[in-house]
Amino acid sequence: MQIKVTVNAEPTLMDVDPRESLLDVLRERLQLTGTKKGCDHGHCGACTVHLDGRRVLSCLTPAVQADDTTVATIEGIEGIEGPDGELHPLQEAFVRNDALQCGYCTPGQIMSALACVAEGNAGSDEDIREFMSGNLCRCGAYVGIVAAIRSYAAGQP
Amino acid sequence: MSDVLRVDAREKVTGKARYGADRTPEGLLHAAFATATIARGRIVEVDTAESEALAGVVSVTTRFGEDELGPPSFVMGGGYGTQSLQPLRGDRIAHRGQPIALVLAENPVVANHAAELITATYEPEAHASHLDADQAETLLQREAIPIPFADDLTFGDAETDMAAAQTVVDATYEHPAQNATPLELLSAVVQWHEDRLLIHEGTQNAGALRNGLARQLNLDPQQIEVRSRYLGGAFGQRNAQHPYLAPLVLAARRAGRPVKLVLTRQQTFHQASFRPQTRHRITLGADATGRMTAAVHEIDQQTSRHDLFPGGYAKVTSRLYGIPSYRSRQRLVRNDIQTPGYVRAPFEQPGVWAFESAVDELAARVGADPVAFRLANDTSHDPVSGLPFSSRHLGECLRRGAQAFGWEQRPLAPGDWTDDEGNRIGWGVAVGAYPANVTPARARVRVEPDGTVLVETDGHEMGQGLTSAVTSLVTRELGIPAEQVRVRLGDTRVGAQPLTAGSWGTASTLPAVQAALEQLKAGESGAEAGNGLPTALADRAANGLVAAAGPVYGEFAAFSFIAHFVEVRLERVTGRIRVPRVLSVADCGRVANRVTAASQVRGGVVWGLGAALREHLVTDPRLGGFLNASLEEYPISVNADICAIDVDFVDRPDPLLNSSGVKGLGEVAMVGVAPAVTNAIWHATGQRLRKLPITIADLPAGGRRPPSGPSTGGSRPTG
Ligand code: FES
Ligand code: FES
């Protein structure tokens, strides 16, 4: 069936299989491979994107459900590689705090963290840990991830 | 050395870093496997009719010809593969989850759906899935694999010295099977261009993929190019050619189109290598002065029915201390499983957990402080070879760690320390070691017209920070900023790309880069150098074979060392085990790049905590395979499990091992964390728990303080 979805500010019209996940559509059809597949079952958070501003697991989201919505992926977050090539401040914080190793969970962590802060769930380290626990990091970069989110959240109004 | 921020962090935080499966070449087909539902036996018939009828299915293959798909070879048997079993080549089933059919389809949904529709009839046979299973076959490792590498280690006279010991600890420890679960699913994109083959796969061993495929498919290695620029973690699970790769390549050739495979997570549990289940009996003796005089380490380890995966547990437990008499006995237990393999600190995690638990118990029995006891048994010489260690600052790791942790506040007696809220507190310590091996590596360095320095070298970037360590070295040597350095690795176009594993990556690659830089500084505009290992080894590496030197070199033995200090709190109300803080002090020679090195240690600590408190594969004795084959049920540490992890380094260059003064770090980081946790739990409760992982149910009174127990102290440690 046909869906109309705005992906990273680009209105897109496409035919999708009702069985197809938003994750597969992003990765395999739109070549937005920044969003990762770590399980395809909603267990790891690597596929986190924003759907109408909320964080969702794109592997559990049928593409048809994205009809008439706005999707943001890591490639489209505001401020990313702006005119001077600057990063979004949260991305910057991830780099400065070395909040990653292999980087495979990182796009999902960042999408999740943006939402976590916007939801008001980044008030303390304990909150951050709790509300970021849906995003697994097998490299074990959690200390850096919490530090990055803390420093970004502290700079937020 | 000047330190740099992780040089590929920018590409990773923007989603631009491209991993193996992040490619969708024109005309791409998607592959999926149907897998066996029995653990041992024979396939009678595979029914593919329904699957083939599905719209979008291009082909279903249940068997390749034996001449087309050559026999596989096991990496530990002089070959290239994770195991010597090649699915889709015969009718034998050797483990549950073994592929029985390969589907190609126009998109991943159809491919996976089609794979699910495939059924088979089997002639099942009785199987064994764990150490104590009826059908298991137990072998003495030194007889089954009669080469020095797999031999037991024996020196002194452990029996006599044990009999003379004043105090003896004799205990048995159970370590579960575990899975590395790198977050990136095992995957590959394979593509033929005429008679040239291009493989994109996140691997630690591009050289083995190239040479292994060439041997199996009767190709010239030069026809095959393997690119593995980024890996979404590996931890040993990507250290050789997987059995899925050759069938994939053949299917792509038949279809005349590129093919992408992404294994399901469940399939990675049932097809990829894993840390085998082990049992360790440790016997330790000490004399009246608290010196350890004798040690015996006996190990039973799972292996598969079709391969002998050699255990190497004694190599490290024999060297943790200066114990004059030591004996090991390693046995292999054949099960009907995929061949187990190397998972981060493959032998050191289980072996040192058991050994350091026993050492702690012995310290307590002789009434010694566990740090003081370990210091008193330190050594500057390798007890196995009698040679000096190239460098060993374990004593300093212990002293520095104890100081920073506030160790002197720790009550000696266990089970009697609570905080204001009634949570029980325990502090534990343990040490770790890991062999400092090296593998051949070559590097080319060239100054580009725009002034950029391009480094092309052997090695794979798995997230450990090898690219950053190389960049750091170049910036220091040439006095240029990191932005002016470009590193290419993990790619057969720029090198032979032998295995990056065993914590030897940085210590192998940096000396090659350094040697090339010396030539460059001497005025050459482009330079190439190796890292000085013997030609025979270099030849093996150039052909994709495992080629490691060490840890005993001509005049010294080389190991990395670490000491971990752990605090546990057992929550009064919930009984939950919390680890509010860990402090680790590592001796990895010179720290190649502090930012990435510190992350590596923190990551290792997270692994150690997971191993102690969460991770275990639950075998299915009925059907074979594992019952918890998902990221939901195989519990790795989540963010909420992890609190403060402080890392410090001795940071003294190793004077003998190589020109860069670096030893390995990625695995030693993990070694000793688990026993520090279990030793801390003993300190909190008085209970020695000898089976991992430790869960609430293992603790007395479910971890809660018995109501009658007097709450003494109530002091809160401040260190
Ligand atoms: S891939 Fe979606 S949660 Fe793991
Ligand atoms: S950085 Fe590797 S999984 Fe998080």
CSV table of N, CA and C and ligand atoms in Angstrom, one decimal, chain A residues 23 36-48 57-60 134, chain B residues 631, ligand 1:
chain,number,residue,atom,x,y,z
A,23,LEU,N,12.0,0.3,10.0
A,23,LEU,CA,13.5,0.1,9.9
A,23,LEU,C,14.0,-0.3,8.6
A,36,LYS,N,20.2,1.6,13.0
A,36,LYS,CA,20.8,0.2,12.9
A,36,LYS,C,19.8,-0.8,13.4
A,37,LYS,N,20.1,-2.1,12.9
A,37,LYS,CA,19.3,-3.2,13.4
A,37,LYS,C,20.2,-4.1,14.3
A,38,GLY,N,19.8,-4.2,15.6
A,38,GLY,CA,20.6,-5.0,16.5
A,38,GLY,C,19.8,-6.3,16.9
A,39,CYS,N,18.5,-6.3,16.7
A,39,CYS,CA,17.7,-7.5,17.1
A,39,CYS,C,16.5,-7.7,16.2
A,40,ASP,N,15.9,-6.6,15.7
A,40,ASP,CA,14.7,-6.6,15.0
A,40,ASP,C,13.5,-7.1,15.8
A,41,HIS,N,13.6,-7.0,17.1
A,41,HIS,CA,12.6,-7.5,18.0
A,41,HIS,C,12.3,-6.5,19.2
A,42,GLY,N,12.7,-5.3,19.1
A,42,GLY,CA,12.4,-4.4,20.1
A,42,GLY,C,13.2,-4.5,21.4
A,43,HIS,N,14.3,-5.2,21.4
A,43,HIS,CA,15.0,-5.5,22.6
A,43,HIS,C,16.3,-4.6,22.8
A,44,CYS,N,16.7,-3.9,21.8
A,44,CYS,CA,18.1,-3.3,21.9
A,44,CYS,C,18.1,-1.8,21.7
A,45,GLY,N,17.2,-1.2,21.0
A,45,GLY,CA,17.1,0.2,20.9
A,45,GLY,C,18.0,0.8,19.8
A,46,ALA,N,18.7,0.0,19.1
A,46,ALA,CA,19.6,0.5,18.0
A,46,ALA,C,18.9,1.1,16.9
A,47,CYS,N,17.6,0.8,16.8
A,47,CYS,CA,16.8,1.3,15.6
A,47,CYS,C,15.9,2.5,16.0
A,48,THR,N,16.2,3.1,17.2
A,48,THR,CA,15.4,4.2,17.6
A,48,THR,C,15.3,5.4,16.7
A,57,LEU,N,10.7,2.5,18.4
A,57,LEU,CA,11.6,1.5,17.9
A,57,LEU,C,11.2,1.2,16.4
A,58,SER,N,12.0,1.5,15.5
A,58,SER,CA,11.5,1.4,14.1
A,58,SER,C,11.4,0.0,13.6
A,59,CYS,N,12.0,-1.0,14.3
A,59,CYS,CA,11.9,-2.4,13.9
A,59,CYS,C,10.5,-2.9,14.3
A,60,LEU,N,9.9,-2.3,15.3
A,60,LEU,CA,8.6,-2.8,15.7
A,60,LEU,C,7.5,-1.9,15.1
A,134,GLY,N,16.6,1.3,27.7
A,134,GLY,CA,16.1,0.5,26.5
A,134,GLY,C,17.1,0.5,25.4
B,631,LEU,N,18.0,-10.9,22.8
B,631,LEU,CA,18.6,-9.9,23.6
B,631,LEU,C,17.7,-9.6,24.8
C,1,FES,S1,16.6,-3.4,16.3
C,1,FES,FE1,14.9,-2.5,17.0
C,1,FES,S2,15.1,-2.7,19.1
C,1,FES,FE2,16.7,-3.8,18.3
